[in-house]
Amino acid sequence: MTAQTPDAMLSVIVTAYNEERYIGACLDSLLAQDPVGCAVEIIVSANACHDRTEEIVAGYMPRFATRGWTLRCLSSPIPGKPGALNRADAAAQGAMRAYLDADIVCEPALLAQVAAALATDAPRYATGRLTVARAKSWLTRAYARLWCRLPFMESGAVGAGLFAVNAAGRARWDAFPDIISDDTYARLQFAPQERVEVAARFHWPMAEGLGNLVRVRRRQDAGVVEIARLYPAILANEGKAALGAGGALRLALTDPVAFVVYATVHVMVRTRPQGREWSRGR
C-alpha cells in the first residue's frame, strides 16, 4: 500500500462531545491541508452532543465537497469517546486511519506527511510534532513549559490528541476498549521503532488554571494505571527514559517557576483520590 495509489484512502476520524467552540477551527485546519496524495474522508463522530456541534459540521460539508473530500457526521445519543471511535471505525472506508480530538488544529503539511509515513506494508503508527497551544493563564503556560521538557515529550511521537495508523497497524487491536486513555493504548501497540513523528505540527490545548490541571492530570494518571492493570504486556513498548533525580534538578534550576507549578499539580494529584471523571478543563 502506498499513499499514491488511486484506491488508497485516509479516513480522518474526529470525536466530538459539545465542541461548538473548537470544531470550526479543527475543520478549517483540515480544509487547509496540502494535497495528501490519496483520497480523504472526514468523519465527525458526535457523541451525545447537545450544543451546535453537529449543526456546525453540517455547514462545512459543501466546503469539503468542493475540495473533493467527503465530510460526514455520525450522530449518537450515547456518550463516551471509545464508542464514538468504534462507530466511526465501523463506518470508515480508508485503509489508513487518523484519529484526532475536535480541539486539535493541524498545520497544512500534516496529513500529507502522515500519509507518506504510513505508506508501507509494515505496521506503522504516525503523528505530528505536538505543540501546546498558548494558554491564557500564566500558570498553565508555566506548567506546559516544564511538561514539554519531560523525557516523554522529548522522546517524540507522543500522539496525544492525534495519531494515525496504516492497515497493518490498525490490525494490532480490535475495537477500542472502554478505557480512559485510548491514545496511550493505541501508541503502545507499537514498538518505538514502529512509531514515526513527522515534522509538521499539530496544536494541542492544555487545561486552564490549577484546578483544571489537577483534574485532567488525575484522569491522565488514572488512565496509565488502568492500562498497566488491564494490558501490562504492552508497557514493554513504552520506550521512554526516566526523569531521575538529576533530570528533575536540572529542570528546577533552569526554570524554577515552571518546576514549582508542575510539582504543585503533581502533589495535589497524589494527595487526592483518582477517578474516572471526564474533564477537559474549559
Short mmCIF file of C-alpha atoms in Angstrom, two decimals:
data_model
loop_
_atom_site.label_atom_id
_atom_site.label_comp_id
_atom_site.label_asym_id
_atom_site.label_seq_id
_atom_site.Cartn_x
_atom_site.Cartn_y
_atom_site.Cartn_z
CA MET A 1 0.00 0.00 0.00
CA THR A 2 1.30 3.46 -0.88
CA ALA A 3 -0.20 6.90 -0.34
CA GLN A 4 -0.17 7.49 -4.09
CA THR A 5 -2.26 4.55 -5.34
CA PRO A 6 -5.73 5.53 -6.59
CA ASP A 7 -7.51 3.13 -4.25
CA ALA A 8 -5.69 4.38 -1.15
CA MET A 9 -7.76 6.41 1.28
CA LEU A 10 -7.12 8.17 4.54
CA SER A 11 -10.07 8.25 6.92
CA VAL A 12 -9.79 11.08 9.42
CA ILE A 13 -11.93 10.37 12.48
CA VAL A 14 -12.79 13.31 14.73
CA THR A 15 -14.55 12.53 18.00
CA ALA A 16 -16.70 15.35 19.33
CA TYR A 17 -18.66 15.98 22.51
CA ASN A 18 -20.13 19.51 22.73
CA GLU A 19 -17.32 21.05 20.69
CA GLU A 20 -19.09 24.08 19.20
CA ARG A 21 -16.27 26.36 20.37
CA TYR A 22 -13.50 24.29 18.79
CA ILE A 23 -14.79 22.15 15.92
CA GLY A 24 -14.74 25.03 13.42
CA ALA A 25 -11.02 25.67 13.88
CA CYS A 26 -10.31 21.95 13.63
CA LEU A 27 -12.25 21.61 10.37
CA ASP A 28 -10.72 24.80 8.97
CA SER A 29 -7.26 23.32 9.54
CA LEU A 30 -8.28 20.14 7.72
CA LEU A 31 -9.66 22.13 4.78
CA ALA A 32 -6.34 23.98 4.58
CA GLN A 33 -4.27 20.80 4.23
CA ASP A 34 -1.78 20.46 1.40
CA PRO A 35 -2.58 17.84 -1.25
CA VAL A 36 -2.39 14.49 0.51
CA GLY A 37 -1.76 12.20 -2.47
CA CYS A 38 -4.74 9.95 -1.80
CA ALA A 39 -8.47 10.14 -1.25
CA VAL A 40 -9.55 11.60 2.10
CA GLU A 41 -12.75 11.30 4.07
CA ILE A 42 -13.52 13.12 7.32
CA ILE A 43 -15.88 11.51 9.81
CA VAL A 44 -17.02 13.52 12.81
CA SER A 45 -18.33 11.10 15.41
CA ALA A 46 -20.59 13.17 17.63
CA ASN A 47 -21.46 11.53 20.92
CA ALA A 48 -24.35 12.90 23.00
CA CYS A 49 -23.85 16.48 21.77
CA HIS A 50 -26.48 18.95 22.94
CA ASP A 51 -24.91 22.11 21.57
CA ARG A 52 -24.34 23.33 17.97
CA THR A 53 -21.52 20.92 17.13
CA GLU A 54 -23.48 18.89 14.58
CA GLU A 55 -25.01 22.00 13.03
CA ILE A 56 -21.56 23.50 12.55
CA VAL A 57 -20.25 20.28 10.96
CA ALA A 58 -23.18 20.24 8.53
CA GLY A 59 -22.30 23.77 7.47
CA TYR A 60 -18.81 22.63 6.45
CA MET A 61 -19.97 19.77 4.24
CA PRO A 62 -20.29 21.82 1.00
CA ARG A 63 -16.79 23.23 1.51
CA PHE A 64 -15.26 19.78 1.85
CA ALA A 65 -17.24 18.60 -1.18
CA THR A 66 -15.78 21.48 -3.20
CA ARG A 67 -12.34 20.26 -2.28
CA GLY A 68 -13.28 16.71 -3.34
CA TRP A 69 -13.28 15.28 0.16
CA THR A 70 -16.23 13.74 1.97
CA LEU A 71 -17.31 15.08 5.36
CA ARG A 72 -19.83 13.02 7.32
CA CYS A 73 -21.29 13.44 10.78
CA LEU A 74 -22.29 10.38 12.77
CA SER A 75 -24.74 11.37 15.48
CA SER A 76 -25.33 9.20 18.52
CA PRO A 77 -27.11 9.90 21.82
CA ILE A 78 -24.70 7.52 23.55
CA PRO A 79 -21.91 9.35 25.42
CA GLY A 80 -18.32 8.19 25.57
CA LYS A 81 -15.25 8.52 23.37
CA PRO A 82 -14.48 4.78 22.91
CA GLY A 83 -17.95 4.20 21.49
CA ALA A 84 -17.59 7.22 19.22
CA LEU A 85 -14.28 5.87 17.92
CA ASN A 86 -15.73 2.44 17.28
CA ARG A 87 -18.80 3.77 15.47
CA ALA A 88 -16.61 5.84 13.19
CA ASP A 89 -14.20 2.95 12.62
CA ALA A 90 -17.11 0.78 11.51
CA ALA A 91 -18.21 3.43 9.01
CA ALA A 92 -14.75 4.39 7.73
CA GLN A 93 -13.63 3.25 4.28
CA GLY A 94 -9.95 4.15 4.36
CA ALA A 95 -7.18 1.62 4.93
CA MET A 96 -5.28 4.39 6.72
CA ARG A 97 -6.90 5.88 9.81
CA ALA A 98 -6.13 9.15 11.57
CA TYR A 99 -7.80 9.85 14.92
CA LEU A 100 -7.94 13.35 16.32
CA ASP A 101 -9.71 15.28 19.01
CA ALA A 102 -12.05 18.06 17.94
CA ASP A 103 -9.93 20.78 19.57
CA ILE A 104 -6.80 19.94 17.55
CA VAL A 105 -5.53 22.36 14.90
CA CYS A 106 -3.27 20.83 12.25
CA GLU A 107 -0.58 22.56 10.22
CA PRO A 108 -1.16 22.36 6.43
CA ALA A 109 1.54 19.77 5.71
CA LEU A 110 0.46 17.33 8.43
CA LEU A 111 -1.88 14.90 6.65
CA ALA A 112 0.37 14.57 3.60
CA GLN A 113 3.39 13.80 5.78
CA VAL A 114 1.41 11.34 7.90
CA ALA A 115 0.08 9.54 4.80
CA ALA A 116 3.61 9.26 3.43
CA ALA A 117 4.84 7.81 6.74
CA LEU A 118 2.07 5.21 6.65
CA ALA A 119 2.85 4.17 3.07
CA THR A 120 4.33 0.80 3.95
CA ASP A 121 3.11 -2.76 4.35
CA ALA A 122 4.78 -2.94 7.75
CA PRO A 123 2.71 -1.90 10.78
CA ARG A 124 3.18 1.82 11.32
CA TYR A 125 2.00 4.50 13.75
CA ALA A 126 2.46 8.16 12.85
CA THR A 127 1.78 11.51 14.42
CA GLY A 128 2.96 15.09 14.12
CA ARG A 129 5.03 17.25 16.43
CA LEU A 130 2.82 18.02 19.39
CA THR A 131 2.86 21.73 20.16
CA VAL A 132 1.00 23.04 23.19
CA ALA A 133 -1.21 25.97 22.16
CA ARG A 134 -0.50 29.17 24.07
CA ALA A 135 -2.63 29.16 27.21
CA LYS A 136 -4.47 32.16 28.62
CA SER A 137 -3.26 31.71 32.20
CA TRP A 138 0.37 32.18 33.22
CA LEU A 139 0.09 29.12 35.46
CA THR A 140 -0.85 26.82 32.60
CA ARG A 141 1.89 28.34 30.44
CA ALA A 142 4.42 27.58 33.19
CA TYR A 143 3.15 24.02 33.59
CA ALA A 144 3.31 23.49 29.83
CA ARG A 145 6.91 24.74 29.65
CA LEU A 146 8.09 22.05 32.01
CA TRP A 147 5.77 19.34 30.64
CA CYS A 148 7.26 19.85 27.17
CA ARG A 149 10.74 19.13 28.56
CA LEU A 150 9.88 15.81 30.19
CA PRO A 151 11.50 12.67 28.72
CA PHE A 152 8.10 11.50 27.47
CA MET A 153 7.76 14.59 25.31
CA GLU A 154 11.37 14.74 24.21
CA SER A 155 11.23 11.12 23.05
CA GLY A 156 8.83 12.15 20.26
CA ALA A 157 5.77 10.55 18.60
CA VAL A 158 3.61 11.32 21.64
CA GLY A 159 0.32 11.29 19.75
CA ALA A 160 -1.79 12.93 22.45
CA GLY A 161 -4.84 14.19 20.59
CA LEU A 162 -3.74 12.99 17.15
CA PHE A 163 -2.37 9.71 15.88
CA ALA A 164 -2.66 7.67 12.69
CA VAL A 165 -2.08 4.06 11.67
CA ASN A 166 -1.94 2.12 8.44
CA ALA A 167 -3.93 -1.05 7.75
CA ALA A 168 -1.32 -3.37 9.23
CA GLY A 169 -1.07 -1.15 12.27
CA ARG A 170 -4.82 -0.98 12.81
CA ALA A 171 -4.90 -4.77 12.76
CA ARG A 172 -2.92 -4.76 16.01
CA TRP A 173 -6.14 -4.35 18.01
CA ASP A 174 -9.84 -4.94 17.54
CA ALA A 175 -12.35 -2.40 18.87
CA PHE A 176 -11.21 0.42 21.12
CA PRO A 177 -11.75 -0.79 24.69
CA ASP A 178 -13.78 1.21 27.18
CA ILE A 179 -10.80 2.79 28.89
CA ILE A 180 -9.68 6.30 29.76
CA SER A 181 -6.57 6.65 27.61
CA ASP A 182 -7.34 5.47 24.08
CA ASP A 183 -4.35 7.33 22.62
CA THR A 184 -1.88 5.68 25.03
CA TYR A 185 -3.45 2.29 24.35
CA ALA A 186 -3.02 2.76 20.59
CA ARG A 187 0.55 4.09 20.86
CA LEU A 188 1.68 1.17 23.00
CA GLN A 189 0.53 -1.30 20.36
CA PHE A 190 3.74 -0.29 18.55
CA ALA A 191 7.39 -0.60 19.43
CA PRO A 192 9.38 2.67 19.41
CA GLN A 193 10.93 1.86 16.03
CA GLU A 194 7.43 1.47 14.54
CA ARG A 195 6.35 4.95 15.65
CA VAL A 196 7.06 7.95 13.43
CA GLU A 197 6.88 11.63 14.28
CA VAL A 198 6.66 13.76 11.14
CA ALA A 199 7.95 17.33 11.03
CA ALA A 200 4.56 19.08 10.67
CA ARG A 201 2.99 20.20 13.93
CA PHE A 202 -0.43 19.99 15.49
CA HIS A 203 -1.58 22.34 18.22
CA TRP A 204 -2.97 20.80 21.39
CA PRO A 205 -4.65 22.97 24.04
CA MET A 206 -3.87 22.40 27.71
CA ALA A 207 -6.32 22.82 30.59
CA GLU A 208 -6.50 26.32 32.06
CA GLY A 209 -5.80 27.00 35.74
CA LEU A 210 -4.66 24.97 38.72
CA GLY A 211 -7.91 23.16 39.49
CA ASN A 212 -8.42 22.08 35.88
CA LEU A 213 -4.80 20.97 35.52
CA VAL A 214 -5.19 18.80 38.62
CA ARG A 215 -8.42 17.23 37.34
CA VAL A 216 -7.01 16.49 33.90
CA ARG A 217 -3.68 15.22 35.28
CA ARG A 218 -5.53 12.96 37.73
CA ARG A 219 -7.50 11.47 34.87
CA GLN A 220 -4.35 11.01 32.77
CA ASP A 221 -2.61 9.23 35.62
CA ALA A 222 -5.68 7.05 36.18
CA GLY A 223 -5.54 6.12 32.51
CA VAL A 224 -1.93 5.00 32.81
CA VAL A 225 -2.74 2.92 35.91
CA GLU A 226 -5.71 1.37 34.13
CA ILE A 227 -3.62 0.30 31.13
CA ALA A 228 -0.94 -1.16 33.42
CA ARG A 229 -3.62 -3.18 35.18
CA LEU A 230 -5.53 -4.37 32.11
CA TYR A 231 -2.82 -4.59 29.44
CA PRO A 232 0.55 -4.97 31.21
CA ALA A 233 2.20 -6.64 28.21
CA ILE A 234 2.07 -3.53 26.03
CA LEU A 235 4.03 -1.47 28.58
CA ALA A 236 7.19 -3.02 27.11
CA ASN A 237 6.66 -0.72 24.12
CA GLU A 238 6.86 2.47 26.18
CA GLY A 239 10.49 3.17 25.40
CA LYS A 240 10.83 6.44 27.33
CA ALA A 241 13.69 7.35 29.64
CA ALA A 242 13.09 8.05 33.32
CA LEU A 243 13.48 11.63 34.51
CA GLY A 244 15.60 10.74 37.53
CA ALA A 245 16.83 12.98 40.33
CA GLY A 246 19.43 14.61 38.10
CA GLY A 247 16.90 15.47 35.44
CA ALA A 248 14.49 16.89 37.99
CA LEU A 249 17.24 19.06 39.45
CA ARG A 250 18.17 20.35 36.02
CA LEU A 251 14.57 21.33 35.33
CA ALA A 252 14.27 23.02 38.72
CA LEU A 253 17.41 25.06 38.21
CA THR A 254 16.66 26.15 34.64
CA ASP A 255 13.01 27.07 35.16
CA PRO A 256 12.18 27.23 38.89
CA VAL A 257 8.73 28.80 38.41
CA ALA A 258 7.62 26.11 36.00
CA PHE A 259 9.06 23.43 38.25
CA VAL A 260 7.14 24.71 41.29
CA VAL A 261 3.87 24.83 39.31
CA TYR A 262 4.39 21.33 37.92
CA ALA A 263 5.37 19.95 41.32
CA THR A 264 2.32 21.56 42.93
CA VAL A 265 0.00 19.87 40.44
CA HIS A 266 1.84 16.58 40.96
CA VAL A 267 1.47 16.73 44.74
CA MET A 268 -2.20 17.72 44.58
CA VAL A 269 -2.91 14.79 42.26
CA ARG A 270 -1.12 12.36 44.57
CA THR A 271 -2.89 13.57 47.70
CA ARG A 272 -6.40 13.34 46.28
CA PRO A 273 -8.09 10.14 45.07
CA GLN A 274 -8.09 9.30 41.40
CA GLY A 275 -11.30 8.89 39.47
CA ARG A 276 -12.69 8.30 36.01
CA GLU A 277 -14.43 11.64 35.76
CA TRP A 278 -14.03 13.31 32.39
CA SER A 279 -12.58 16.81 32.35
CA ARG A 280 -11.06 18.93 29.63
CA GLY A 281 -10.78 21.90 31.95
CA ARG A 282 -12.54 24.57 29.92
#
